[in-house]
mmCIF file of C-alpha atoms in Angstrom:
data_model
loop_
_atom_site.group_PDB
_atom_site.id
_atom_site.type_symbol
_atom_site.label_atom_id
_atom_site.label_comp_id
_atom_site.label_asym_id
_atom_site.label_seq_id
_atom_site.Cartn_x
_atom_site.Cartn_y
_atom_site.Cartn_z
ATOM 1 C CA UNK D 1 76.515 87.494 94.649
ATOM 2 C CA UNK D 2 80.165 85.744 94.569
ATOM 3 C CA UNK D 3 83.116 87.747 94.218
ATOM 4 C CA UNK D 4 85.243 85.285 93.172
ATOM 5 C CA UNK D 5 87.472 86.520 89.843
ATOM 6 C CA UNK D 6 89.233 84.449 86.931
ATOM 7 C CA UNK D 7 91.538 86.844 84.956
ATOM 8 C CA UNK D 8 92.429 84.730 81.832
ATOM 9 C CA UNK D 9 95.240 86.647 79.827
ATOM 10 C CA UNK D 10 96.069 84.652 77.057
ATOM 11 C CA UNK D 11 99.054 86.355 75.639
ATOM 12 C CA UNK D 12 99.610 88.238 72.516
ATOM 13 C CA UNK D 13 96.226 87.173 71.026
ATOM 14 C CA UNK D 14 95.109 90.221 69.037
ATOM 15 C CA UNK D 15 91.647 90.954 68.934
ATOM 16 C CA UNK D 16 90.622 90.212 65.228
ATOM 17 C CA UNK D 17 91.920 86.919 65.811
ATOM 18 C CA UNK D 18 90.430 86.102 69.056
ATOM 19 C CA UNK D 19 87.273 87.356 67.668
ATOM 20 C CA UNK D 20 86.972 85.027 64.995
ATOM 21 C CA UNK D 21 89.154 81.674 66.347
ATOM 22 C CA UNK D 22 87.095 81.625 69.860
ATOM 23 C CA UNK D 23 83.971 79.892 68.808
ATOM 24 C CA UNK D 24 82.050 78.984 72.470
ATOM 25 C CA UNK D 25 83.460 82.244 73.598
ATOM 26 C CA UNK D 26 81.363 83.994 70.975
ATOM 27 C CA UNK D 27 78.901 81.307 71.453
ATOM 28 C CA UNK D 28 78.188 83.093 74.842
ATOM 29 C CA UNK D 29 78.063 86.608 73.475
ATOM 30 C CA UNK D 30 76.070 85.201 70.624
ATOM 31 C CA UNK D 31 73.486 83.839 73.472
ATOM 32 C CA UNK D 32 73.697 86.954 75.407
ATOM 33 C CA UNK D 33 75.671 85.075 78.129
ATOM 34 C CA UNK D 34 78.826 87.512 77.864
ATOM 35 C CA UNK D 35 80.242 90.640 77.056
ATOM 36 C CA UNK D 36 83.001 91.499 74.109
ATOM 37 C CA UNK D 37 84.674 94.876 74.333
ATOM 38 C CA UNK D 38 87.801 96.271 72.451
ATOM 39 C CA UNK D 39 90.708 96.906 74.951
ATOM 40 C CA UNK D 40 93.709 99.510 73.876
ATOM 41 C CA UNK D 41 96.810 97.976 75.328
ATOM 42 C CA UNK D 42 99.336 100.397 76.858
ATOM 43 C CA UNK D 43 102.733 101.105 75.301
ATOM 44 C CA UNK D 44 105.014 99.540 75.139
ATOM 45 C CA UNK D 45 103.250 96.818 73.707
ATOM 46 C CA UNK D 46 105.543 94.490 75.303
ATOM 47 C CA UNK D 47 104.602 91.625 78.294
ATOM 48 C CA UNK D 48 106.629 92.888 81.456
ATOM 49 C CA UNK D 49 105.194 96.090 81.199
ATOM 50 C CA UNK D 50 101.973 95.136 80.405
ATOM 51 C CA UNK D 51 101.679 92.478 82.700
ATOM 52 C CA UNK D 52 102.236 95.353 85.285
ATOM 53 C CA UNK D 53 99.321 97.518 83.788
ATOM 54 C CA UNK D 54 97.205 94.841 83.898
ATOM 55 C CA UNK D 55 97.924 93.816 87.426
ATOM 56 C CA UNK D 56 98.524 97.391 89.190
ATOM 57 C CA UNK D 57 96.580 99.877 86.789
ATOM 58 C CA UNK D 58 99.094 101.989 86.238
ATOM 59 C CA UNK D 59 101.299 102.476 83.602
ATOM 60 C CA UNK D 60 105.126 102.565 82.493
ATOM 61 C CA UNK D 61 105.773 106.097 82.961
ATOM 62 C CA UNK D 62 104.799 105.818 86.578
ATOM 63 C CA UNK D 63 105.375 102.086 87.550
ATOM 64 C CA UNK D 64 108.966 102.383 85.769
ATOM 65 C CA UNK D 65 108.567 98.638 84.375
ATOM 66 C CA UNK D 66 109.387 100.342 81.111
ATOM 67 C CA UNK D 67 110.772 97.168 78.819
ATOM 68 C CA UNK D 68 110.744 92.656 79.010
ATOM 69 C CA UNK D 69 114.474 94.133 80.718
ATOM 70 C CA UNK D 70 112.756 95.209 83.946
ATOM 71 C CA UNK D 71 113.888 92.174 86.482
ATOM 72 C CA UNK D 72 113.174 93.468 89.738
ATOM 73 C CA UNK D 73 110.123 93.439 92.104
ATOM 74 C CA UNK D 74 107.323 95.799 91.165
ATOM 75 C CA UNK D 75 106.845 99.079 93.492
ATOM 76 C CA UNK D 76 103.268 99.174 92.919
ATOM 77 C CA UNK D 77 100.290 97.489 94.494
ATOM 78 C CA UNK D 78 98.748 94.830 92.691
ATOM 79 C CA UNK D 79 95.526 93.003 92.806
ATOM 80 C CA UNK D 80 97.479 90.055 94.572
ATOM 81 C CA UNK D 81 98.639 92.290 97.341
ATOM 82 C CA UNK D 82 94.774 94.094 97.761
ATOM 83 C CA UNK D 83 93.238 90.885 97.907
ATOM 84 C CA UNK D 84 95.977 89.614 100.696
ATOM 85 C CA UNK D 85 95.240 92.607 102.212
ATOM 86 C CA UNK D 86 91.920 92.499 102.349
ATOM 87 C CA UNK D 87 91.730 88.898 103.575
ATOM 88 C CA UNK D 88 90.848 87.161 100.362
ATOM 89 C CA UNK D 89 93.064 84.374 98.595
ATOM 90 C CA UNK D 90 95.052 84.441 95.102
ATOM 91 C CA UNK D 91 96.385 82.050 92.682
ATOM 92 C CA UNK D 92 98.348 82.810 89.439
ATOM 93 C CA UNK D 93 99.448 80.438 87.141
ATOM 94 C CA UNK D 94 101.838 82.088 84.680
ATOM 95 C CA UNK D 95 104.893 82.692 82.702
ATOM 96 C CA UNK D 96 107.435 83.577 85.867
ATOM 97 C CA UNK D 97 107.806 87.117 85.010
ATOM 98 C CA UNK D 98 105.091 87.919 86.868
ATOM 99 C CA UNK D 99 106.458 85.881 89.877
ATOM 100 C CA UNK D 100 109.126 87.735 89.772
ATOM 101 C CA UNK D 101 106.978 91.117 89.372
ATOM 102 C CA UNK D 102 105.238 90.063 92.681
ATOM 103 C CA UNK D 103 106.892 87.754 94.992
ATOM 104 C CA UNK D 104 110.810 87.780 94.317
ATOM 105 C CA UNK D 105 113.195 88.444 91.673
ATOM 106 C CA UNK D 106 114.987 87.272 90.285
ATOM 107 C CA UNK D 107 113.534 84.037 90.133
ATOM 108 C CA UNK D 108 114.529 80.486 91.450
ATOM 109 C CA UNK D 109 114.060 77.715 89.370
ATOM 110 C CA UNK D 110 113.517 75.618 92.066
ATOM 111 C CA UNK D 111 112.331 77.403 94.932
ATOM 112 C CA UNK D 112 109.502 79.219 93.159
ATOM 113 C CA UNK D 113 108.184 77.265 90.342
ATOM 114 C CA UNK D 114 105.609 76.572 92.999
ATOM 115 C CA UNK D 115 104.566 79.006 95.909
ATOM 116 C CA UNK D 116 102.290 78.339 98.681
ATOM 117 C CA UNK D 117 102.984 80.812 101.523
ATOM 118 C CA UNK D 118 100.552 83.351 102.756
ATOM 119 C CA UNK D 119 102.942 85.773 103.519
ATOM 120 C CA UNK D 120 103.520 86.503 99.841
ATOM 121 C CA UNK D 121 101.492 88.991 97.565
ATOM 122 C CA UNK D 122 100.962 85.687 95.351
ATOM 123 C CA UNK D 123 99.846 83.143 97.880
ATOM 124 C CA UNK D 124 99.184 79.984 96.008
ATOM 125 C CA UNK D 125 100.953 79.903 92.200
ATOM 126 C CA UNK D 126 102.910 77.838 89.779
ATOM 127 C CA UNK D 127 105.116 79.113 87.361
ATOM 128 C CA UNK D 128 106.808 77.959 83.819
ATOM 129 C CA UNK D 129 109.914 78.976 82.062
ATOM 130 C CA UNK D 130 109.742 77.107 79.293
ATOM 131 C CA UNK D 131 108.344 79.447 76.762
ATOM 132 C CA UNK D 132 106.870 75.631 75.046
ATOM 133 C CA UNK D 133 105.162 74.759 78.161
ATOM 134 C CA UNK D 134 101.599 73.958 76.648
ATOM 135 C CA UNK D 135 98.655 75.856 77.079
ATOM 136 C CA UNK D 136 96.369 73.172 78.203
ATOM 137 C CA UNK D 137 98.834 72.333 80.972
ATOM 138 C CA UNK D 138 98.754 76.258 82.145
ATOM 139 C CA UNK D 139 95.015 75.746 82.240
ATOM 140 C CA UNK D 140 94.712 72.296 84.146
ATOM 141 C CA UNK D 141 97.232 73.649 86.308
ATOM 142 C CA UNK D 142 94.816 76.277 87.278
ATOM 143 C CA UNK D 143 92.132 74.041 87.675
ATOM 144 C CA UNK D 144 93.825 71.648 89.948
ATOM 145 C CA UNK D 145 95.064 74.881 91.757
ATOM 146 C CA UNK D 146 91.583 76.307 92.043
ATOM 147 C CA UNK D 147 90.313 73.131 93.303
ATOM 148 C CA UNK D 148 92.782 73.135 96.271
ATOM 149 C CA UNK D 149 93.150 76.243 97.169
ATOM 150 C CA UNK D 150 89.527 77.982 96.283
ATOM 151 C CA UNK D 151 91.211 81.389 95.804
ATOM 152 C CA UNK D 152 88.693 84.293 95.327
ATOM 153 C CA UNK D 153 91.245 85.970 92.423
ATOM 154 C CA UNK D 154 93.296 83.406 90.433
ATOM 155 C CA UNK D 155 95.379 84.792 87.033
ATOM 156 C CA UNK D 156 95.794 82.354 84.416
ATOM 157 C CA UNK D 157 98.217 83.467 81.601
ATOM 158 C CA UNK D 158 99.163 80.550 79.047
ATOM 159 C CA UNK D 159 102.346 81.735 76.378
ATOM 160 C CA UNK D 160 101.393 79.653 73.487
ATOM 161 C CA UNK D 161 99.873 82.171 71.389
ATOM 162 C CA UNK D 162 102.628 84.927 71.680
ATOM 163 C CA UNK D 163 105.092 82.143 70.818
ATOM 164 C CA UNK D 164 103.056 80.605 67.533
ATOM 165 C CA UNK D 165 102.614 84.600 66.526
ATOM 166 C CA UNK D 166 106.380 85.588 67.119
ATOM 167 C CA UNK D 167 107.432 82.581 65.132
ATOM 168 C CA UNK D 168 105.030 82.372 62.212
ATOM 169 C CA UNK D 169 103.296 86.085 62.152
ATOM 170 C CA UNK D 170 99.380 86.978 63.088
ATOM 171 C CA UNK D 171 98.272 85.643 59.701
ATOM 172 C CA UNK D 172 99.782 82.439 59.611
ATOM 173 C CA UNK D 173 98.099 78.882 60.040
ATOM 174 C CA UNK D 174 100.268 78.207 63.278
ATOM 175 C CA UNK D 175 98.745 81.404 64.883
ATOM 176 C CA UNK D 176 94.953 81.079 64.614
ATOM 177 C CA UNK D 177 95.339 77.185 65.441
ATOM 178 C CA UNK D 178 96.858 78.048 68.536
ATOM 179 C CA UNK D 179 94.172 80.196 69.699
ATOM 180 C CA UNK D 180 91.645 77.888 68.562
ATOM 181 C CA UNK D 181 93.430 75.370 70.725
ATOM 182 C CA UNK D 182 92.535 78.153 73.591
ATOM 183 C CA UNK D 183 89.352 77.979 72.730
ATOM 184 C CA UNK D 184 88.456 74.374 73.136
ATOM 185 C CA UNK D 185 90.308 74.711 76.709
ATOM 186 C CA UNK D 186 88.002 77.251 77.217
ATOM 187 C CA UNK D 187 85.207 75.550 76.237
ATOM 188 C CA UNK D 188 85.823 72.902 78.353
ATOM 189 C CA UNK D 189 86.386 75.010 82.095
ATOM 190 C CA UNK D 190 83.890 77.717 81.356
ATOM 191 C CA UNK D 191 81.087 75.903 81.761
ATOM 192 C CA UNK D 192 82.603 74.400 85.016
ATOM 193 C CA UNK D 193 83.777 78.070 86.227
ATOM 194 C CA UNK D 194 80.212 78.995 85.554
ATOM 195 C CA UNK D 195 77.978 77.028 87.299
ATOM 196 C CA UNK D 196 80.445 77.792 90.513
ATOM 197 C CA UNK D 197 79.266 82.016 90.083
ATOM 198 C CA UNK D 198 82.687 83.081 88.937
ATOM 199 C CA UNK D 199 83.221 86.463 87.151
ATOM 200 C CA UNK D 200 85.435 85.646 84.308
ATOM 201 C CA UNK D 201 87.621 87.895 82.386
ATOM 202 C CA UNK D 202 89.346 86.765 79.060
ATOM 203 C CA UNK D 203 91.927 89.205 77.651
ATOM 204 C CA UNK D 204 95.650 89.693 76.399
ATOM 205 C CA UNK D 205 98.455 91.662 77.671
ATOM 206 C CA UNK D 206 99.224 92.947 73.415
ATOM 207 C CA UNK D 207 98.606 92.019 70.361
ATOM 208 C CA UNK D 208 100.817 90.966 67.145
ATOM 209 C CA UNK D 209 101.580 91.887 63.865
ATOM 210 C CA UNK D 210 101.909 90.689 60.836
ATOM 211 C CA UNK D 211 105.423 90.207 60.862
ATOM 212 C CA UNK D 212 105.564 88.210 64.041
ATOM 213 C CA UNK D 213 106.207 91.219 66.364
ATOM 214 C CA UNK D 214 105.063 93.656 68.997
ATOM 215 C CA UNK D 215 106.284 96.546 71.097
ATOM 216 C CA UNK D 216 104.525 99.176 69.001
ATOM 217 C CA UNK D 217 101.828 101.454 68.451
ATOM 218 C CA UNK D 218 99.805 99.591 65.270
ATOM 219 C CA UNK D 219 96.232 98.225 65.885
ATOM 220 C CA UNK D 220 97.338 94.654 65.278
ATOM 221 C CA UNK D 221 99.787 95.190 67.844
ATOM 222 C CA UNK D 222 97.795 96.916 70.755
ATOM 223 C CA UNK D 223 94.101 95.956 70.184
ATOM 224 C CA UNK D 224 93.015 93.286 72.441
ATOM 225 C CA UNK D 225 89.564 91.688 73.702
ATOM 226 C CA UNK D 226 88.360 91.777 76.258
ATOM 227 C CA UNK D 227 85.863 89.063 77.358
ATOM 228 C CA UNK D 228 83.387 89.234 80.581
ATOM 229 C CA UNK D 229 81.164 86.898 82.265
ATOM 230 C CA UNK D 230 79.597 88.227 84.862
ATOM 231 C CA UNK D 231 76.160 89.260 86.096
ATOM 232 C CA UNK D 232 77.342 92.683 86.808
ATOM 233 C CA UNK D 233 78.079 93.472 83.282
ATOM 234 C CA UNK D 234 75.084 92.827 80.710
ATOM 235 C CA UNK D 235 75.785 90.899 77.544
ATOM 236 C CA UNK D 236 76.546 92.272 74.188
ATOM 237 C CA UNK D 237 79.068 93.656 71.675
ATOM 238 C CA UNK D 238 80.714 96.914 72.603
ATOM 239 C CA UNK D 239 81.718 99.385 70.646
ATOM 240 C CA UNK D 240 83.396 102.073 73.130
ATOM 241 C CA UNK D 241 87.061 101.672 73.277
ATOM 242 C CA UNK D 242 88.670 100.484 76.712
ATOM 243 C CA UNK D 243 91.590 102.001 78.093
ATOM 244 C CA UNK D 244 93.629 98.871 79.088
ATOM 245 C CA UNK D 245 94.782 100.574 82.496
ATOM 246 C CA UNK D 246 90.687 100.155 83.333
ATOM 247 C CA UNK D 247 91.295 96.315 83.718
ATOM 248 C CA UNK D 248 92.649 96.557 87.295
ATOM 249 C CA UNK D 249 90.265 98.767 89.000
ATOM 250 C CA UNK D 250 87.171 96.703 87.270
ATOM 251 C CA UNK D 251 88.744 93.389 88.787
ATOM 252 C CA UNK D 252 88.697 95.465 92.247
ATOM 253 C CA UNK D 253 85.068 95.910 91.916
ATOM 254 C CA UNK D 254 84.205 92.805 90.885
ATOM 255 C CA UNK D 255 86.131 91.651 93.612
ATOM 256 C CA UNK D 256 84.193 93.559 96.237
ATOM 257 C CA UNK D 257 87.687 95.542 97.407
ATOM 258 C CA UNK D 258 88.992 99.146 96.944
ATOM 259 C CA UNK D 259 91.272 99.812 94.262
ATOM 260 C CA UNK D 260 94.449 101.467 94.951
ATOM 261 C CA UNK D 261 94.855 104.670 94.798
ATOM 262 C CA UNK D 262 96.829 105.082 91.596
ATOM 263 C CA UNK D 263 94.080 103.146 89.803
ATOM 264 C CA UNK D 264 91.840 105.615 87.454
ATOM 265 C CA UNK D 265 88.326 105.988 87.760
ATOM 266 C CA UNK D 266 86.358 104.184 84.551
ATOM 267 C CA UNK D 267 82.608 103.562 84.082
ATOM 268 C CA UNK D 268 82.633 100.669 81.924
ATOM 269 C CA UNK D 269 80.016 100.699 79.518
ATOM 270 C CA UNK D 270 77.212 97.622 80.364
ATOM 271 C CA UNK D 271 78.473 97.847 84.100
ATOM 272 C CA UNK D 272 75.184 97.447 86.552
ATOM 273 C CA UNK D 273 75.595 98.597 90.307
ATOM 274 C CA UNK D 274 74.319 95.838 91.983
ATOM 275 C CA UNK D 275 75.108 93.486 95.157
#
């Protein structure tokens, strides 16, 4: 079985919204083909920090990436620097925070927009700054990158839905368009992504309310989805609760590695231990 890994974090798409907007997502789980759980964000509700639960497991109280403020290198160890270490290749293509969470902050314009250096805990990456830089380029980015580079852990994080929801509010027009826009991206790589063996995750870093923002403790703003592909998880709607700081250690097993120590232990519910 591969153990190969696409972690697809589409940000701020809250998980009423992603629920309904994602049609061959929930095509899938409709087919039993995939898996749709619930995922509590962290607090703050706020990228930086959650970009660093996502990616290290743990959260702001220990990692200290405690606001969008926190420019400096993570101390933590993320998923990019397990894989390196455990002889396996990564790719992110993403909003440059998380450059600058991994590989070096702050960040250069020029010199790290794109990476490809092995000595790094991101290997192979390209990174936007532009908070407009479309969605379906993030995505064809990652393609292109995948094809290349044939990384067994590649992040994709496109911006467009945090930006539509911060401008125009969760219940807006602009919002919901945006994530169906997401979803015919989707639509068009997952079959692809698929037929390769590929466990795919689909998930957000937070949610958004009403009012365009997020940061706190409402459902709106910290319920997520969490989408799974994989033949190590069995199909079907969830209705246990994830803890968000579970995300990490389940990419570790997926990707065949140990997770760091500072990772918590978490049975996910339709998990099957198999080879």
């Amino acid at each position: 079985m591969s153990n190969k890994v696409i972690a697809i974090v589409v940000d701020g798409m809250r998980y009423d919204k992603a629920c309904e907007a994602l049609g061959y997502v929930q095509h899938l789980v409709e087919l039993n083909q995939a898996a749709l759980y619930k995922m509590k964000s962290e607090l703050p509700s706020l990228s930086r920090p959650l970009y660093e639960v996502l990616l290290t497991g743990t959260p702001s109280s220990v990692n200290g990436i405690t606001s969008n403020q926190a420019v400096r290198l993570s101390n933590e160890k993320s998923i990019f620097h397990l894989t390196k270490e455990n002889g396996l290749r990564n790719g992110a293509v993403s909003y440059y925070w998380v450059s600058e969470l991994y590989n070096r902050a702050p960040f250069n314009f020029i010199e790290d927009r794109e990476q490809d250096d092995l000595s790094k805990a991101i290997q192979y990456g390209k990174f936007y700054w532009d908070d407009d830089y479309p969605d379906s380029h993030v995505f064809m980015d990652a393609e292109a990158l995948r094809r290349k580079y044939d990384p067994h852990f590649i992040y994709i994080h496109p911006l467009g839905v945090d930006v539509k929801g911060e401008l125009f509010g969760s219940e807006s027009k602009e919002y919901r368009e945006q994530i169906l826009k997401v979803g015919s991206l989707l639509a068009q790589l997952l079959p692809i992504w698929m037929s390769e063996g590929y466990h795919i995750l689909i998930t957000s870093d937070h949610g958004m309310s009403e009012t365009g923002n997020h940061g706190g403790i409402t459902p709106g703003e910290r319920d997520v989805p969490l989408f799974i592909i994989s033949p190590k998880v069995e199909p079907g709607v969830y209705n246990e609760v994830i803890p968000q700081l579970a995300f990490a250690p389940l990419v570790c097993k997926l990707l065949k590695i140990e997770p760091s120590n500072k990772m918590i232990s978490y049975q996910l519910p339709g998990y099957k231990e198999i080879n």
